[in-house]
Coordinates of C-alpha atoms in Angstrom, one line a residue:
M5 CA 69.9 148.0 -64.8
R6 CA 71.6 146.6 -61.8
P7 CA 71.4 142.9 -61.6
I8 CA 69.6 141.3 -58.7
N9 CA 72.1 139.9 -56.2
P10 CA 70.7 136.6 -54.8
G11 CA 73.0 136.7 -51.9
N12 CA 71.5 140.1 -50.8
G13 CA 67.9 138.8 -51.2
N14 CA 68.7 135.7 -49.0
S15 CA 70.3 138.0 -46.4
R16 CA 67.2 140.1 -46.2
L17 CA 65.1 137.0 -45.8
R18 CA 67.2 135.7 -43.0
T19 CA 67.0 139.1 -41.3
I20 CA 63.3 139.2 -41.6
A21 CA 63.0 135.6 -40.3
G22 CA 65.2 136.5 -37.4
L23 CA 63.2 139.5 -36.5
L24 CA 60.0 137.4 -36.6
A25 CA 61.5 134.7 -34.5
W26 CA 62.7 137.4 -32.0
A27 CA 59.3 138.9 -31.9
G28 CA 57.6 135.5 -31.3
A29 CA 60.1 134.6 -28.6
S30 CA 59.4 138.0 -26.9
A31 CA 55.7 137.4 -27.1
L32 CA 56.1 134.1 -25.4
I33 CA 58.4 135.5 -22.7
A34 CA 55.9 138.3 -22.1
S35 CA 53.0 135.8 -22.0
A36 CA 54.9 133.6 -19.6
A37 CA 55.8 136.7 -17.5
T38 CA 52.1 137.7 -17.4
A39 CA 51.1 134.2 -16.4
H40 CA 53.8 134.0 -13.8
A41 CA 52.7 137.4 -12.3
D42 CA 49.1 136.1 -12.1
E43 CA 50.3 133.0 -10.3
A44 CA 52.4 135.2 -8.0
K45 CA 49.4 137.3 -7.1
P46 CA 48.6 136.5 -3.4
F47 CA 45.4 134.9 -2.2
R48 CA 44.3 137.4 0.4
L49 CA 42.4 135.9 3.2
C50 CA 40.3 137.7 5.9
A51 CA 40.7 136.3 9.2
D52 CA 40.5 137.0 13.0
P53 CA 43.9 136.9 14.8
T54 CA 42.6 135.5 18.0
N55 CA 39.5 133.3 17.3
L56 CA 40.5 129.6 17.8
P57 CA 39.5 127.0 16.7
F58 CA 38.7 129.0 13.7
S59 CA 41.6 131.3 13.1
S60 CA 44.8 132.6 14.8
D61 CA 47.9 134.5 13.7
N62 CA 50.0 132.0 15.5
P63 CA 51.8 130.0 12.7
S64 CA 52.0 126.9 15.0
R65 CA 48.2 126.8 15.5
P66 CA 46.6 128.7 12.7
G67 CA 43.1 127.4 13.1
F68 CA 40.5 125.5 11.0
Y69 CA 39.6 128.3 8.6
V70 CA 43.1 129.5 8.1
E71 CA 44.4 126.0 7.3
I72 CA 41.6 125.7 4.7
G73 CA 42.7 128.9 3.3
Q74 CA 46.3 127.7 3.1
A75 CA 45.2 124.5 1.3
L76 CA 43.1 126.5 -1.2
A77 CA 46.0 128.9 -1.9
Q78 CA 48.3 126.0 -2.6
A79 CA 45.7 124.5 -4.9
L80 CA 45.3 127.8 -6.7
G81 CA 49.1 128.1 -7.1
Q82 CA 49.2 131.4 -5.2
P83 CA 51.0 132.5 -2.1
I84 CA 48.7 133.4 0.9
T85 CA 48.6 136.6 2.8
Y86 CA 46.3 137.7 5.7
D87 CA 44.2 140.7 6.5
W88 CA 43.6 140.3 10.4
Y89 CA 40.6 141.9 11.8
K90 CA 38.6 141.0 14.9
S91 CA 35.4 139.0 14.0
Y92 CA 33.3 140.2 17.0
F93 CA 32.4 143.2 15.0
G94 CA 30.2 140.8 12.9
K95 CA 28.9 142.2 9.7
R96 CA 31.0 145.3 10.1
T97 CA 34.0 143.1 9.8
V98 CA 32.8 141.8 6.4
R99 CA 32.1 145.3 5.2
V100 CA 35.5 146.8 6.3
T101 CA 37.6 143.8 5.1
L102 CA 36.0 141.8 2.3
L103 CA 33.7 144.6 0.8
G104 CA 36.4 147.1 1.5
K105 CA 38.6 145.1 -0.9
Q106 CA 41.2 144.5 1.7
C107 CA 41.2 140.8 1.0
D108 CA 39.8 138.3 -1.5
A109 CA 37.9 135.8 0.6
M110 CA 36.5 135.1 4.1
I111 CA 36.0 131.6 5.3
G112 CA 33.2 130.5 7.5
L113 CA 30.3 132.7 6.6
P114 CA 26.8 131.3 6.7
R115 CA 25.7 130.3 3.2
S116 CA 22.5 132.3 3.1
K117 CA 21.2 134.9 0.7
D118 CA 20.0 136.8 3.8
F119 CA 23.5 137.3 4.9
M120 CA 24.6 140.6 3.3
G121 CA 23.3 139.4 -0.1
P122 CA 23.8 140.3 -2.9
A123 CA 26.9 142.3 -1.7
V124 CA 28.4 138.9 -0.7
I125 CA 28.4 135.8 -2.9
F126 CA 29.3 132.4 -1.6
S127 CA 31.2 129.1 -2.4
S128 CA 29.5 125.8 -2.1
T129 CA 29.2 124.5 1.5
F130 CA 32.3 123.1 3.0
A131 CA 31.0 122.2 6.5
K132 CA 27.8 122.3 8.7
E133 CA 28.2 124.1 12.0
G134 CA 25.8 124.6 14.8
Y135 CA 25.0 124.5 18.5
A136 CA 25.7 121.6 20.6
L137 CA 24.7 120.1 23.9
V138 CA 27.7 119.3 26.2
A139 CA 27.3 117.1 29.2
A140 CA 29.1 114.5 31.3
K141 CA 29.8 111.2 29.4
G142 CA 27.1 108.7 29.9
Q143 CA 24.4 111.2 30.5
A144 CA 21.4 111.0 28.1
I145 CA 21.1 114.1 26.0
G146 CA 19.0 112.9 23.1
G147 CA 16.6 115.9 22.9
V148 CA 14.9 118.7 24.7
E149 CA 12.9 116.3 26.9
D150 CA 16.2 115.0 28.3
L151 CA 16.9 118.5 29.6
R152 CA 13.8 118.5 31.9
G153 CA 14.7 119.3 35.5
K154 CA 18.3 120.1 34.5
R155 CA 20.3 123.3 34.8
V156 CA 21.3 124.3 31.3
A157 CA 23.9 127.0 30.5
V158 CA 22.9 129.2 27.7
Q159 CA 24.6 132.1 26.1
Y160 CA 22.8 135.4 26.5
A161 CA 20.9 136.4 23.3
S162 CA 21.5 133.1 21.6
T163 CA 19.0 130.8 19.8
P164 CA 19.3 128.1 22.7
Q165 CA 18.3 130.7 25.2
N166 CA 15.3 131.7 23.1
L167 CA 14.4 128.1 22.4
L168 CA 14.4 127.2 26.1
A169 CA 12.8 130.5 27.4
T170 CA 9.3 129.1 27.6
R171 CA 10.2 125.8 29.2
D172 CA 9.5 126.3 32.9
N173 CA 10.7 122.7 33.6
I174 CA 14.3 123.5 32.5
Q175 CA 16.5 125.9 34.7
K176 CA 18.4 128.3 32.6
V177 CA 21.9 129.4 33.6
T178 CA 22.6 132.5 31.6
V179 CA 26.3 133.1 30.6
L180 CA 28.1 135.6 28.4
S181 CA 30.4 133.2 26.5
P182 CA 30.9 129.5 25.7
E183 CA 34.0 129.6 27.9
E184 CA 31.8 130.7 30.8
A185 CA 29.3 127.9 30.1
M186 CA 32.0 125.3 30.1
Q187 CA 33.2 126.6 33.5
A188 CA 29.7 126.4 34.9
L189 CA 29.5 122.8 33.7
D190 CA 32.9 122.1 35.2
Q191 CA 32.2 123.7 38.5
G192 CA 28.9 121.9 39.0
R193 CA 26.8 125.0 38.5
A194 CA 25.1 123.6 35.4
D195 CA 24.3 120.1 34.3
V196 CA 24.4 120.6 30.5
A197 CA 25.8 123.4 28.4
F198 CA 23.9 124.4 25.2
I199 CA 26.5 126.4 23.2
W200 CA 28.3 126.9 19.9
G201 CA 29.5 123.4 18.8
P202 CA 33.0 124.2 17.3
V203 CA 34.0 126.2 20.4
A204 CA 32.6 123.6 22.7
G205 CA 34.7 120.9 20.9
W206 CA 37.8 122.9 20.9
L207 CA 37.5 123.7 24.7
N208 CA 36.7 120.1 25.5
M209 CA 39.8 119.0 23.6
T210 CA 42.3 121.6 24.8
A211 CA 41.1 122.6 28.3
Y212 CA 39.1 119.8 29.5
H213 CA 41.0 116.7 28.1
D214 CA 37.9 115.3 26.4
R215 CA 36.1 115.0 29.7
Y216 CA 32.6 115.7 28.1
Q217 CA 30.4 114.4 25.5
I218 CA 29.2 116.7 22.8
R219 CA 25.9 116.3 20.7
L220 CA 25.3 118.6 17.8
T221 CA 21.9 120.0 17.2
E222 CA 19.9 121.0 14.3
G223 CA 16.7 123.0 13.8
E224 CA 15.7 126.6 13.1
G225 CA 18.4 129.0 14.1
L226 CA 20.5 126.1 15.6
S227 CA 22.7 125.2 12.5
W228 CA 23.7 126.4 9.0
D229 CA 26.0 125.6 6.2
A230 CA 29.4 127.2 6.4
A231 CA 30.9 128.6 3.2
I232 CA 33.5 130.9 1.8
G233 CA 32.4 134.5 1.2
F234 CA 33.5 136.8 -1.7
A235 CA 32.6 140.3 -2.8
K236 CA 30.0 140.5 -5.3
G237 CA 32.3 141.1 -8.3
S238 CA 34.7 138.0 -7.5
T239 CA 32.7 135.4 -9.4
E240 CA 35.7 134.1 -11.3
L241 CA 37.6 133.5 -8.1
R242 CA 34.5 132.0 -6.4
D243 CA 34.1 129.6 -9.4
R244 CA 37.8 128.5 -9.2
V245 CA 37.5 127.8 -5.5
D246 CA 34.3 125.9 -6.0
A247 CA 36.1 123.7 -8.5
I248 CA 38.8 123.0 -6.0
L249 CA 36.7 122.4 -2.8
P250 CA 35.6 118.8 -3.7
T251 CA 39.3 117.9 -3.9
L252 CA 39.9 119.1 -0.4
Q253 CA 37.1 117.3 1.5
S254 CA 39.4 114.8 3.2
T255 CA 41.7 117.5 4.1
I256 CA 38.9 119.6 5.6
A257 CA 37.7 116.4 7.5
D258 CA 41.1 115.9 9.0
L259 CA 41.3 119.5 10.1
A260 CA 37.9 119.3 11.7
V261 CA 39.2 116.5 13.8
K262 CA 42.5 118.4 14.5
Y263 CA 40.6 121.3 16.0
G264 CA 38.0 119.3 17.9
L265 CA 35.0 120.2 15.9
P266 CA 32.2 117.9 17.0
A267 CA 30.7 115.3 14.5
G268 CA 27.9 112.7 14.5
Q269 CA 24.3 112.6 14.0
P270 CA 22.7 115.8 15.3
V271 CA 19.8 116.1 17.7
R272 CA 16.7 117.6 16.1
F273 CA 15.0 120.4 17.9
G274 CA 11.7 122.1 17.0
A275 CA 11.3 125.7 15.8
A276 CA 12.9 128.3 18.1
Q277 CA 12.2 132.1 18.2
A278 CA 15.4 132.3 16.1
V279 CA 17.8 135.1 16.0
P280 CA 17.7 136.9 12.6
A281 CA 19.7 135.2 9.9
G282 CA 23.1 136.6 9.2
T283 CA 24.1 138.0 12.6
T284 CA 27.5 136.3 12.8
T285 CA 30.5 135.8 10.5
G286 CA 30.5 132.2 11.3
A287 CA 33.8 132.7 13.1
A288 CA 32.2 133.9 16.3
P289 CA 30.4 131.6 18.8
G290 CA 27.0 131.7 17.2
P291 CA 24.5 134.6 16.6
S292 CA 25.2 137.6 18.7
V293 CA 22.2 139.9 18.0
R294 CA 18.8 139.1 19.2
Q295 CA 15.6 140.1 17.6
V296 CA 13.8 142.8 19.5
A297 CA 10.3 144.3 19.2
N298 CA 10.0 147.6 17.4
V299 CA 8.6 149.6 20.3
V300 CA 9.3 153.0 18.9
A301 CA 7.5 152.7 15.6
T302 CA 5.5 155.9 14.7
E303 CA 2.4 156.1 12.7
I304 CA 2.6 156.9 8.9
K305 CA -0.2 159.1 7.8
S306 CA -2.6 157.1 5.7
D307 CA -2.6 159.2 2.5
A308 CA -2.2 158.2 -1.1
S309 CA 1.6 158.8 -1.1
A310 CA 2.3 156.7 2.0
P311 CA 4.2 153.4 1.3
N312 CA 2.2 150.2 1.8
A313 CA 2.9 147.5 4.3
E314 CA 4.7 145.3 1.7
T315 CA 7.1 148.0 0.8
I316 CA 7.9 148.8 4.4
G317 CA 8.3 145.0 5.1
A318 CA 10.7 144.6 2.2
G319 CA 12.8 147.6 3.4
K320 CA 12.9 146.3 6.9
E321 CA 14.1 142.8 5.7
I322 CA 16.9 144.5 3.6
F323 CA 17.8 146.7 6.6
N324 CA 17.9 143.8 9.1
G325 CA 20.0 141.7 6.7
T326 CA 22.6 144.4 5.7
C327 CA 22.5 147.5 8.1
A328 CA 21.5 146.1 11.5
H329 CA 25.0 145.1 12.5
C330 CA 25.9 148.8 12.8
H331 CA 22.6 150.6 13.2
G332 CA 20.7 147.9 15.4
P333 CA 18.1 145.4 14.7
D334 CA 14.9 147.2 13.4
A335 CA 17.1 150.4 13.7
I336 CA 17.1 150.2 17.5
Q337 CA 20.4 151.7 18.4
S338 CA 21.7 153.2 21.7
E339 CA 24.7 154.9 20.1
R340 CA 23.3 158.4 19.1
K341 CA 25.6 159.1 16.3
I342 CA 24.5 156.1 14.2
D343 CA 20.9 156.0 15.5
L344 CA 18.8 156.2 12.3
R345 CA 15.7 156.8 14.4
L346 CA 16.9 160.4 14.5
L347 CA 17.1 161.2 10.9
R348 CA 14.1 163.4 10.8
H349 CA 15.2 165.1 14.1
R350 CA 18.5 165.9 12.5
Y351 CA 17.8 166.8 9.0
G352 CA 14.2 167.8 8.9
D353 CA 13.0 168.4 5.2
D354 CA 16.4 167.3 4.0
M355 CA 16.0 163.8 5.5
R356 CA 15.4 162.1 2.2
D357 CA 18.1 163.8 0.3
T358 CA 20.6 163.1 3.0
F359 CA 19.6 159.4 3.2
W360 CA 19.7 159.1 -0.6
K361 CA 23.2 160.7 -1.0
T362 CA 24.6 158.6 1.9
V363 CA 23.4 155.2 0.7
H364 CA 24.5 155.9 -2.8
E365 CA 27.9 157.4 -2.3
G366 CA 28.7 156.2 1.3
R367 CA 30.9 157.8 3.9
P368 CA 34.1 155.8 3.6
A369 CA 35.9 157.8 6.3
K370 CA 33.2 156.7 8.8
G371 CA 33.1 153.1 7.7
M372 CA 29.9 153.5 5.6
P373 CA 30.3 152.0 2.1
A374 CA 28.6 153.0 -1.0
W375 CA 25.6 150.7 -1.8
K376 CA 24.7 152.1 -5.3
E377 CA 26.2 149.1 -7.0
V378 CA 24.4 146.6 -4.7
Y379 CA 20.8 147.7 -4.4
T380 CA 18.3 149.2 -6.8
D381 CA 16.5 152.6 -6.3
D382 CA 13.3 150.8 -5.6
Q383 CA 15.1 148.8 -2.8
F384 CA 16.5 152.1 -1.3
D385 CA 13.0 153.5 -1.4
S386 CA 11.8 150.5 0.6
I387 CA 14.5 150.9 3.1
Y388 CA 13.6 154.6 3.4
S389 CA 9.9 153.7 3.8
F390 CA 10.9 151.4 6.7
L391 CA 13.0 154.1 8.3
L392 CA 10.1 156.5 8.2
T393 CA 8.2 154.2 10.6
V394 CA 10.9 154.4 13.4
Q395 CA 11.5 158.1 13.5
V396 CA 11.5 159.7 17.0
E397 CA 12.1 163.3 18.1
S398 CA 14.8 162.4 20.6
N399 CA 16.3 159.3 22.3
D400 CA 17.6 161.3 25.3

């Protein structure tokens, strides 16, 4: 028998120990590389390139929301990249960018379950935004009674226009933008402007050299909480952002001052005939779609299979919260190719099958996402029941 060589045994042990050490070091290196890769993953922000004071692709003046995004990315330990897209497309912007997975977050959405929920989830509130009264300094603007006998510039189809519509003792000066309202005020064609507060503050600071006083307002449809929106599946990122936001409050307050956002105790107004919730991204100057009467509703035959009013109402609510930005409030749409009042006219007996396939699978090439992961079949049924009530033979 060959005697055991102690030296050879030690050599083998040393070799095994070396291999184990190498494997451990490799695992540590791989783990560090993975962690580094995660840290290097960019924080992709959806933003409008030309929408100051909120956002801009100009690095020297990026905007309130973009600078918040930059502070968040730094706190997350990630570089920031941008997906630029015009916000005046409203909810369509959210669908194409955020829900289209082109970016990770969109700052400045109204924190409301009625805003594209449950497809969009929200961070905690980081600011409160709303309409404001703008007037010459020294002029009393403590409430609606202070507007009696005055010419008030209001933006077309906005909540302030609806609020003042029944007040015969207030002369309304209808404009198409906050910029036009400020011009009317500056040129003496209006005594007060009742417009979106952040834009009013920005214009007052940059174009009018702090010439006017600005009083925030609150009330139904006049103000809401601003938050950061994420796609439904991004709860982990949302939770990380929520943990960081409290540490950024002083930064956010400083940025609000930098971009002229008005502050102070708001003026309380009574209930208005409010614009439907969720008709703006928060990055546009207030709601842009007004509620209109459903004047083309057709009668549903009252048989046992007809949906009840509760089902129709539920479908209408979902439709106006999610679909109306493309297909029109209450499905009233002048653009024929996306006018859902013509579904029966186009598809006849295949109307339901076409609807079902489209909402489940989407039409990505035409900007229509798949909703099968967002809504239940019962909810789709309620939307379909609502659409049955608005069918017409032709809108020519």
